[in-house]
Short mmCIF file of C-alpha atoms and ligand atoms in Angstrom, two decimals:
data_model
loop_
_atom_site.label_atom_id
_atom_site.label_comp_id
_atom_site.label_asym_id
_atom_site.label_seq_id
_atom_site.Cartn_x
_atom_site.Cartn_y
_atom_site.Cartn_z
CA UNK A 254 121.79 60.65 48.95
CA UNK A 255 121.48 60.95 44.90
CA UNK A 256 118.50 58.78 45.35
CA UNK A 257 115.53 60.61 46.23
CA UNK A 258 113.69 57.61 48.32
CA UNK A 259 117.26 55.95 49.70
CA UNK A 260 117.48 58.15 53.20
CA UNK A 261 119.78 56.73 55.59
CA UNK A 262 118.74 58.15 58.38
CA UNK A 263 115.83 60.74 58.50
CA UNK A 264 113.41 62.34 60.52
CA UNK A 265 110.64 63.58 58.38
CA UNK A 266 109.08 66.55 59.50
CA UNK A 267 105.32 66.55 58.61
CA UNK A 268 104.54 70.61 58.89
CA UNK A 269 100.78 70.37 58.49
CA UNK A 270 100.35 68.12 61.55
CA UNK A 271 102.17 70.74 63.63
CA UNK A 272 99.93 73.40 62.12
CA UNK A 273 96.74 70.94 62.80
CA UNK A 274 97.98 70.33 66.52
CA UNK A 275 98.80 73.79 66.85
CA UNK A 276 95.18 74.75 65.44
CA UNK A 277 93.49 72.05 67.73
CA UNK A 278 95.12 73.38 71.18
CA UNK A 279 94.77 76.79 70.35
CA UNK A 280 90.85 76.31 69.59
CA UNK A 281 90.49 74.74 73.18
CA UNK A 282 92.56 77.83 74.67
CA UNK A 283 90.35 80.47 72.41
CA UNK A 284 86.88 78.58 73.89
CA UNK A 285 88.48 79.46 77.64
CA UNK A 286 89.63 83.05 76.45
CA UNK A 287 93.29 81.60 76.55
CA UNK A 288 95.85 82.57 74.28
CA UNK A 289 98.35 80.06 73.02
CA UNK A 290 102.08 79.76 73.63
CA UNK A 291 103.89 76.74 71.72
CA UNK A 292 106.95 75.18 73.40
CA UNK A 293 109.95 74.83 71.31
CA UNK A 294 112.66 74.16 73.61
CA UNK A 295 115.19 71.69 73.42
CA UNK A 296 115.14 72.07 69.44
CA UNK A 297 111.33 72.00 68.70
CA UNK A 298 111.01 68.86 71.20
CA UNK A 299 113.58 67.37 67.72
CA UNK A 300 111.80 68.87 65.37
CA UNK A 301 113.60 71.89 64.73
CA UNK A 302 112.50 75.11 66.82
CA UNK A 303 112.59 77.75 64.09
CA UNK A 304 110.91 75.64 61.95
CA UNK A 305 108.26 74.43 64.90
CA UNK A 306 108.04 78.70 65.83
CA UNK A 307 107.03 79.64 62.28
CA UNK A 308 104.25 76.88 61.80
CA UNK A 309 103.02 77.49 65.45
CA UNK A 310 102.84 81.42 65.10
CA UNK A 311 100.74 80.59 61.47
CA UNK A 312 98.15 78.63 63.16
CA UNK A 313 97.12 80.10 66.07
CA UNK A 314 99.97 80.32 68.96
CA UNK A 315 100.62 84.17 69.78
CA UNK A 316 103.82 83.17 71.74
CA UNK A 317 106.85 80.79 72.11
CA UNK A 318 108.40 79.45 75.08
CA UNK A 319 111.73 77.89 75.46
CA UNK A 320 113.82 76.64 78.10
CA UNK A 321 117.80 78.39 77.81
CA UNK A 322 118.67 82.11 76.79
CA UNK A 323 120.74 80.55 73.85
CA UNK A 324 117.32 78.91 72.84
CA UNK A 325 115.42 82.31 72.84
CA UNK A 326 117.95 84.17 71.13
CA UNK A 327 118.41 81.82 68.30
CA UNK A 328 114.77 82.19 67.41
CA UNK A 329 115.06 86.30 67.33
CA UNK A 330 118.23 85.84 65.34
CA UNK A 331 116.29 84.56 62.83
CA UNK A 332 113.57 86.93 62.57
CA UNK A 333 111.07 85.73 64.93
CA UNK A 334 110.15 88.46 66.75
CA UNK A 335 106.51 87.29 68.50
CA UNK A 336 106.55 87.11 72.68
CA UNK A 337 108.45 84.93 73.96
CA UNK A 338 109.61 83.34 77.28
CA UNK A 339 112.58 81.60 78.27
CA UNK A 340 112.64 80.23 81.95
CA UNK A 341 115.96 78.34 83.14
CA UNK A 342 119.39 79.93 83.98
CA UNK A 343 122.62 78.80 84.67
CA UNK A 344 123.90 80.27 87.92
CA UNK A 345 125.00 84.25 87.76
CA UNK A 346 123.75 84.20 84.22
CA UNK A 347 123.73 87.86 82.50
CA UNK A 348 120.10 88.52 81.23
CA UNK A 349 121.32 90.95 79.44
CA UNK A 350 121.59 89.37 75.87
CA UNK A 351 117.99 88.13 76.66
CA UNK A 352 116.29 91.73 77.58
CA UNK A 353 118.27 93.25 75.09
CA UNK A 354 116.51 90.91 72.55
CA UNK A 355 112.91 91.65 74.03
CA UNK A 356 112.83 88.13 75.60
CA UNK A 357 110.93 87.94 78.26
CA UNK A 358 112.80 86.74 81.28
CA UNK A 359 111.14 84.75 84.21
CA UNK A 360 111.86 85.42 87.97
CA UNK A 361 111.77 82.43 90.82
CA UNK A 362 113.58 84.89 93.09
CA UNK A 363 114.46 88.10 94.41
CA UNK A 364 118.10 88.00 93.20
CA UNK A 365 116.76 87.11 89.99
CA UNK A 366 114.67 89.69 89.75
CA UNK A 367 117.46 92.17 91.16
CA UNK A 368 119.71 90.77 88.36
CA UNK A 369 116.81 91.27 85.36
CA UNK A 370 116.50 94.91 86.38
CA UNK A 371 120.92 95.51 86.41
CA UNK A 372 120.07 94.17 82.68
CA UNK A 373 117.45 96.60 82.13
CA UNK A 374 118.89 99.70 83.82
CA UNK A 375 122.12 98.47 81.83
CA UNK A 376 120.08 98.81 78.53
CA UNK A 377 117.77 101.62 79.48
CA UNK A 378 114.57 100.11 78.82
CA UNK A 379 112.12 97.94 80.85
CA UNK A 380 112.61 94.03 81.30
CA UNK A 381 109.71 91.46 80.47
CA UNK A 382 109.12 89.95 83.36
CA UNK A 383 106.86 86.52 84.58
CA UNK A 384 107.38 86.11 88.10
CA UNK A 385 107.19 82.15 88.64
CA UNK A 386 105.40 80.49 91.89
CA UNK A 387 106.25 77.70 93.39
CA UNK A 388 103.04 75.10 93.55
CA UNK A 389 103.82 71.94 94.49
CA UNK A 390 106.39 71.24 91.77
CA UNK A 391 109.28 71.93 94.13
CA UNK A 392 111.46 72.19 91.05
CA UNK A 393 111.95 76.12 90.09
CA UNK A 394 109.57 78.66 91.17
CA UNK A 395 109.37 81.05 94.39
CA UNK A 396 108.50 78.97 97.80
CA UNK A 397 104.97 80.22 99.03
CA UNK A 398 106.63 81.98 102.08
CA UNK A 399 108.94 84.24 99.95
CA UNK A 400 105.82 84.96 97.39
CA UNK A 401 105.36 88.09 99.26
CA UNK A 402 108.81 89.73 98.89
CA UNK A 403 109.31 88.79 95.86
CA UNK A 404 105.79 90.76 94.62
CA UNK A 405 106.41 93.44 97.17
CA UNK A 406 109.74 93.52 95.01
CA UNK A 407 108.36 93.26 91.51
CA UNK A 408 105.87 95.95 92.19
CA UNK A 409 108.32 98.36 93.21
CA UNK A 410 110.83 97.57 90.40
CA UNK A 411 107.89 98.03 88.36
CA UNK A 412 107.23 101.03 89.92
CA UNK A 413 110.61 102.27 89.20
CA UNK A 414 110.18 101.63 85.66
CA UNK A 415 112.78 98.44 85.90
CA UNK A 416 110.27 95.59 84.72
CA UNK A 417 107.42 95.29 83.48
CA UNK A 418 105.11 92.04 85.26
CA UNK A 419 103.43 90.65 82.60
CA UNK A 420 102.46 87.47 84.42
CA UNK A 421 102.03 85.22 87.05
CA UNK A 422 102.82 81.61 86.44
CA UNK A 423 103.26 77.53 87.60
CA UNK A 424 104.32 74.60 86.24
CA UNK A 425 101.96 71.22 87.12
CA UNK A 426 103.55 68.09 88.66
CA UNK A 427 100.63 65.47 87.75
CA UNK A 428 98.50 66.68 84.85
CA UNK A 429 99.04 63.42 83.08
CA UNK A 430 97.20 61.73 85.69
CA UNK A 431 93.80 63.40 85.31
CA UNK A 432 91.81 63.09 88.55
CA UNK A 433 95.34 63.52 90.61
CA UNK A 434 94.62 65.72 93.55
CA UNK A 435 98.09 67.00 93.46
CA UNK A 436 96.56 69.44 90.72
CA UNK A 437 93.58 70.77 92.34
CA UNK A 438 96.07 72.05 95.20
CA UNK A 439 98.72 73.26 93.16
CA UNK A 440 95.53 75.22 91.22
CA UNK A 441 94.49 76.81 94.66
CA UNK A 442 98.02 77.56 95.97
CA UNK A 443 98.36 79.64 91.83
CA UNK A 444 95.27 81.25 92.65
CA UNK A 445 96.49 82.81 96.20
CA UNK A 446 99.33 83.54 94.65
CA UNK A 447 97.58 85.18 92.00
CA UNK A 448 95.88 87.43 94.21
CA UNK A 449 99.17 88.10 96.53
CA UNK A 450 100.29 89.61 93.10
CA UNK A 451 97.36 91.50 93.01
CA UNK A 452 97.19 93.11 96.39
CA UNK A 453 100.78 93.91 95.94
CA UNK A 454 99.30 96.04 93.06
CA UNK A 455 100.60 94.14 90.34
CA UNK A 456 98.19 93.31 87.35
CA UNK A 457 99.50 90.20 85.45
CA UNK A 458 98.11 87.43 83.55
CA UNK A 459 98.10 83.51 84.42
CA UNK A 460 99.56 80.90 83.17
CA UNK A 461 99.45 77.46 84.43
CA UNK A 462 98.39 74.78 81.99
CA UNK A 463 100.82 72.29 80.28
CA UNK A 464 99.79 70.13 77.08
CA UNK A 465 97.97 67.84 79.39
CA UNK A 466 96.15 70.65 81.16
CA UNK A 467 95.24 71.75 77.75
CA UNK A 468 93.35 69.03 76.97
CA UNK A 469 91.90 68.00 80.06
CA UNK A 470 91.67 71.16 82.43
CA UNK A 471 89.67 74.24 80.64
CA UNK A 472 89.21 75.55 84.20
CA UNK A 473 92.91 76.09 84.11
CA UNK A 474 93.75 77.48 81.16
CA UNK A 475 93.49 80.72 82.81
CA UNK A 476 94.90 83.39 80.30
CA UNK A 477 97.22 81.58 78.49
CA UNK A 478 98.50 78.07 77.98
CA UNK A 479 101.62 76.95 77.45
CA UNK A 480 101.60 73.19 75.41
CA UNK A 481 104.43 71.56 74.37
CA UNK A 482 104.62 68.02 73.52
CA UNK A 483 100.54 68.21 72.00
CA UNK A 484 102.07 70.32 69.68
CA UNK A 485 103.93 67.62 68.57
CA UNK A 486 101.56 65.32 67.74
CA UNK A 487 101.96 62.78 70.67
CA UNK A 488 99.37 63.11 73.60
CA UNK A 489 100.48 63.26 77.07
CA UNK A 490 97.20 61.94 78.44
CA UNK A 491 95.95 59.10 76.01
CA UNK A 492 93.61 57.56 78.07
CA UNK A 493 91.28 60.81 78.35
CA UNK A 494 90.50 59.97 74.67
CA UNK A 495 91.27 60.54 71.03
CA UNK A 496 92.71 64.43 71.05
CA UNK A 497 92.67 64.03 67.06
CA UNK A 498 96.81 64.81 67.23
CA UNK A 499 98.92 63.82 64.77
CA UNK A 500 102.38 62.94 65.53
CA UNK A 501 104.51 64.99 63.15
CA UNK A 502 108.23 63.05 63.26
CA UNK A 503 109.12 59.77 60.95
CA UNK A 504 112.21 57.96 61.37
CA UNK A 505 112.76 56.11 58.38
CA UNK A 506 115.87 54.52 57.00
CA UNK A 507 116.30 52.16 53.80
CA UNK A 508 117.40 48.50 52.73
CA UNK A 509 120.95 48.55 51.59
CA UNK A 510 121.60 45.04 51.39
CA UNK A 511 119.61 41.39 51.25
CA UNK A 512 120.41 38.26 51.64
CA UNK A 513 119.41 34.63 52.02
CA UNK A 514 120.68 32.88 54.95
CA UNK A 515 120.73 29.07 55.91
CA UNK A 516 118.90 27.81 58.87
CA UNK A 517 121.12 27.79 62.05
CA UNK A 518 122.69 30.74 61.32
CA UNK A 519 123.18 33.86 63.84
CA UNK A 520 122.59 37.08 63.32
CA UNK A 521 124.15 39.95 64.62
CA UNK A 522 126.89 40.47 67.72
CA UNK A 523 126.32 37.72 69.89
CA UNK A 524 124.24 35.52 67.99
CA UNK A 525 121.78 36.40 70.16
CA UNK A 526 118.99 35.63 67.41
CA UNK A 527 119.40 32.47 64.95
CA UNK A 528 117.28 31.67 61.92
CA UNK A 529 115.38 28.13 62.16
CA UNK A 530 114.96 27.58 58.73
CA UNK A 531 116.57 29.34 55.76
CA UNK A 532 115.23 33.45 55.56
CA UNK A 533 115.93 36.57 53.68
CA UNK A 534 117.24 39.29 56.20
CA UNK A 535 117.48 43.48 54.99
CA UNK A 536 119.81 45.33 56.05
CA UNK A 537 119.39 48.48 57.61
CA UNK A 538 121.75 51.23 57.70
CA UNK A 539 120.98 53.15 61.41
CA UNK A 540 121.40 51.91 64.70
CA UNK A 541 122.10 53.08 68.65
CA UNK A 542 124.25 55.77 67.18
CA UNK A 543 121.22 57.15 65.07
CA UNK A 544 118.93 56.77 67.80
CA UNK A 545 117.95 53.26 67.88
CA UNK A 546 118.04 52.37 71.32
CA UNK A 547 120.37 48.81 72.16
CA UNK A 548 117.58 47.54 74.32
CA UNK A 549 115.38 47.85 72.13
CA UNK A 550 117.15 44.65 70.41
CA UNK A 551 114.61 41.81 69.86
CA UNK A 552 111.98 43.67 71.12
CA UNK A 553 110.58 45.76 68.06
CA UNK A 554 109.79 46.02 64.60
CA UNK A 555 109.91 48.04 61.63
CA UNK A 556 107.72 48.76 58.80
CA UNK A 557 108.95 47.73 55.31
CA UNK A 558 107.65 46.62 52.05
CA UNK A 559 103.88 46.53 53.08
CA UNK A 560 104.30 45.58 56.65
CA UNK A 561 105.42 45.45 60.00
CA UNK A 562 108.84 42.92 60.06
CA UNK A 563 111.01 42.01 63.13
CA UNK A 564 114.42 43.01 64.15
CA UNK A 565 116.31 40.24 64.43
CA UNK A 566 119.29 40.16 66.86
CA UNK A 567 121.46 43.05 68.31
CA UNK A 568 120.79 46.60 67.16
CA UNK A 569 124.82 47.85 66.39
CA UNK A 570 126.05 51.17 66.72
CA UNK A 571 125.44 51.98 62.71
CA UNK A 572 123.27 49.07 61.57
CA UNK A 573 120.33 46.46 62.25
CA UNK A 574 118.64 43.34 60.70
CA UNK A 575 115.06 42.64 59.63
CA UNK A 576 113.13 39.75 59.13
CA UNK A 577 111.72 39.19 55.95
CA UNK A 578 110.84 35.24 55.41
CA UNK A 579 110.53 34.49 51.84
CA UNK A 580 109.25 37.80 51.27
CA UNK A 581 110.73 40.00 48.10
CA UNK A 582 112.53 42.46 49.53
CA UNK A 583 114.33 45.21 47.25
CA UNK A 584 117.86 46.80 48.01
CA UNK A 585 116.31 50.98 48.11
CA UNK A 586 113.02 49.60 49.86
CA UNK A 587 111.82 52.21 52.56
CA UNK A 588 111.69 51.47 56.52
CA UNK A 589 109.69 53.09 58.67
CA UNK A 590 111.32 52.39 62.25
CA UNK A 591 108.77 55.11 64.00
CA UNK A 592 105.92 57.51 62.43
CA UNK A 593 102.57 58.28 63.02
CA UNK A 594 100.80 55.13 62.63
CA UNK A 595 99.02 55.31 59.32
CA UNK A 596 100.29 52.11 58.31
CA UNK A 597 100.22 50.33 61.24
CA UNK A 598 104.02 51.28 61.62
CA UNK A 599 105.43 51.32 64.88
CA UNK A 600 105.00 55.19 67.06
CA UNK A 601 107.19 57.06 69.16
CA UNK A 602 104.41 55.95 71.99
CA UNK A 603 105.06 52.54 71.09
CA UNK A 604 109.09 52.96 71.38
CA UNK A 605 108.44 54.51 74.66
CA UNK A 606 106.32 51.77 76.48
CA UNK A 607 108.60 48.94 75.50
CA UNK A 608 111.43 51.40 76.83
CA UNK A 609 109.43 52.08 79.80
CA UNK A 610 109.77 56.51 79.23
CA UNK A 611 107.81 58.83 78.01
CA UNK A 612 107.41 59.79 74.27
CA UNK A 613 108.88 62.81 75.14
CA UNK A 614 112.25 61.20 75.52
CA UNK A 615 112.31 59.68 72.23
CA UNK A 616 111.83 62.58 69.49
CA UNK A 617 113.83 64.85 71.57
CA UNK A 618 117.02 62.19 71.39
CA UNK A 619 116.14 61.72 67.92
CA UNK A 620 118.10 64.09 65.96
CA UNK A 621 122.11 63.46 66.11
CA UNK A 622 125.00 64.09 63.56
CA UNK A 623 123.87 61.17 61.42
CA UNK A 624 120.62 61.67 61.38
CA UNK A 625 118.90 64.51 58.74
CA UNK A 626 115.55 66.86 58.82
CA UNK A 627 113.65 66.43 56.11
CA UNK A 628 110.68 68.61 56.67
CA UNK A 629 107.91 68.47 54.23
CA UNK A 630 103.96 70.07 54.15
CA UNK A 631 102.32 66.99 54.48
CA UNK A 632 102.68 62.87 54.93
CA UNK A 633 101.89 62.93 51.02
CA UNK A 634 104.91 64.52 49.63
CA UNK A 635 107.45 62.18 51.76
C1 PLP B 298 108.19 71.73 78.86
C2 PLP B 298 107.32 72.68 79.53
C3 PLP B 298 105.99 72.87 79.11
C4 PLP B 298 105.32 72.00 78.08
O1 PLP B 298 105.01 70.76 78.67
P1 PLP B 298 104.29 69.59 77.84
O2 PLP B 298 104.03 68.55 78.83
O3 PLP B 298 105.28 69.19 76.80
O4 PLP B 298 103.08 70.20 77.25
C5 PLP B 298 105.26 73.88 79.71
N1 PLP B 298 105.81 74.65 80.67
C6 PLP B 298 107.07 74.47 81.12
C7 PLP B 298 107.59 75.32 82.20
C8 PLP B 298 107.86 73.48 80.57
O5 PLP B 298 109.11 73.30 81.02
#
């Protein structure tokens, strides 16, 4: 790259519109007396978690979740050092690294809880714990009919100086679909759970609400809220309205070669697009390898040299063809293949309805080997 402008492959990293998004969610927590935890897993949802952590802990988020041990301790490693939450084990894992580390370490079970406190009484000091309820989910989280035992257990260990219980907490199954009743029950089963906790003499906080929930459930943001994909930029629930979000990941790629070619011709493996009269094509250095998916062949468009052009013929594994008519094209030119929409170029969103997914799949594949961070303050200093 000795040319500033000529990126191959990026993903540009727009700072400020994490720090916005983080600012907007943790306003609507704040009005609810919620805190705000920001999820980073799986690398910052692509974005990069440290960098994700540090912008989300500057505008409002007291706390970070992630998914993995190896996710929460490479955020302490590099000096973050606010509450945080990691939730998903392999099987047997040691907590120890993680309690060690001041993680705190959620329970679904009463063997996981017996394994937090060997880590604890290994280390001498008193686990974080967040004993997780199962709601209606049915993915992690303690059945209803071992809820019981497994506060009756807590309490004790807490007792014993073992743990500490620092919350109570769900995960929802339909938030996305405001009005779904599946979230009104999973709300009451949290509560009773809740108070379970309670009678077994435990005094935790909640914690309940996704990025959806966030946005369209202030009666469950309880104590504190746990957004992840908002935070981001792209809005799980975009027919409740404009959440003023602004998607913080570009994928932009140059021209590195044009050319004129006669009508008749085929472009691409397969041939599976031919020109019908004589047309300048660009070339375009990224394909499935850099995260252009193959299906998206002749299906999509990219933004370059004012606007929006086709993709003609078969995305490759390192390369893919535009459109351009008669249109003066440079060699160096920008392409925007995904970004926030400013310029009417295609979004993430977009990507993801003519995939049929979920945004959510498409800036977390995003980043590969190929493919570089570029992370700036704002859109203006691309
Ligand atoms: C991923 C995740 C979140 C964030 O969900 P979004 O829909 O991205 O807001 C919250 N809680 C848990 C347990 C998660 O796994």
């Amino acid at each position: 790259m000795n040319d500033q402008t000529a990126y191959r492959a990026d993903l540009r990293i727009e700072v400020g519109a994490i720090r916005h998004n983080v600012a907007v969610l943790a306003d609507r927590a704040r009005r609810s007396g919620a805190r705000t935890m920001a999820v980073v897993k799986s690398d910052g949802y692509g974005h990069g978690a440290l960098t994700v952590a540090r912008a989300a802990l500057e505008s409002g988020a007291e706390w970070l979740g992630v998914a993995s041990v190896t996710e929460a301790l490479h955020l302490r490693r590099a000096g973050i050092e606010a509450p945080l939450l990691c939730w998903l084990y392999s099987h047997g894992e040691d907590l120890t690294p993680a309690v060690a580390a001041g993680v705190d370490v959620s329970a679904s079970t009463v063997a996981d809880l017996r394994r937090i406190e060997e880590a604890a009484s290994s280390l001498g000091r008193p686990a974080r714990v967040h004993l997780k309820i199962d709601t209606g989910l049915n993915r992690s989280g303690c059945p209803p009919e071992q809820w019981p035992d497994l506060v009756e257990s807590a309490a004790k260990a807490q007792a014993d100086g073992a743990v500490e219980v620092l919350a109570v907490w769900s995960h929802l199954a339909c938030a996305d679909e405001p009005g779904h009743p599946s979230v009104d029950m999973q709300a009451d089963r949290f509560r009773r759970a809740y108070e379970q906790a309670r009678q077994a003499g435990l005094r935790p906080m909640r914690h309940l609400a996704n990025s959806a929930a966030v946005l369209t459930r202030p009666d469950l943001h309880f104590d504190l809220v746990r957004p992840g994909i908002a935070v981001y930029g792209l809005d799980p629930v975009p027919q409740a309205g404009d959440h003023g979000l602004r998607p913080a990941m570009t994928f932009r790629s140059s021209v590195v070669l044009t050319k004129r070619i006669a009508a008749g011709e085929g472009v691409s493996y397969g041939h599976s697009w031919r020109a019908e009269q004589p047309v300048t094509v660009a070339l375009v250095p990224v394909g499935y390898a850099d995260g252009v998916p193959r299906t998206l062949s002749g299906r999509f468009s990219v933004w370059l040299a004012g606007k929006r052009r086709p993709v003609v013929g078969r995305v490759c594994m390192d390369q893919l063809v535009v459109l351009c008519d008669d249109d003066a094209v440079a060699e160096g030119d920008e392409v925007v293949l995904f970004g926030p929409g400013d310029r009417s170029e295609p979004t993430a969103a977009e990507w993801a309805d003519t995939l049929g997914t979920i945004h959510y799949e498409i800036v977390t594949g995003m980043y590969r080997p190929r493919v570089s961070r570029t992370v700036v303050e704002t859109e203006a200093e691309s």
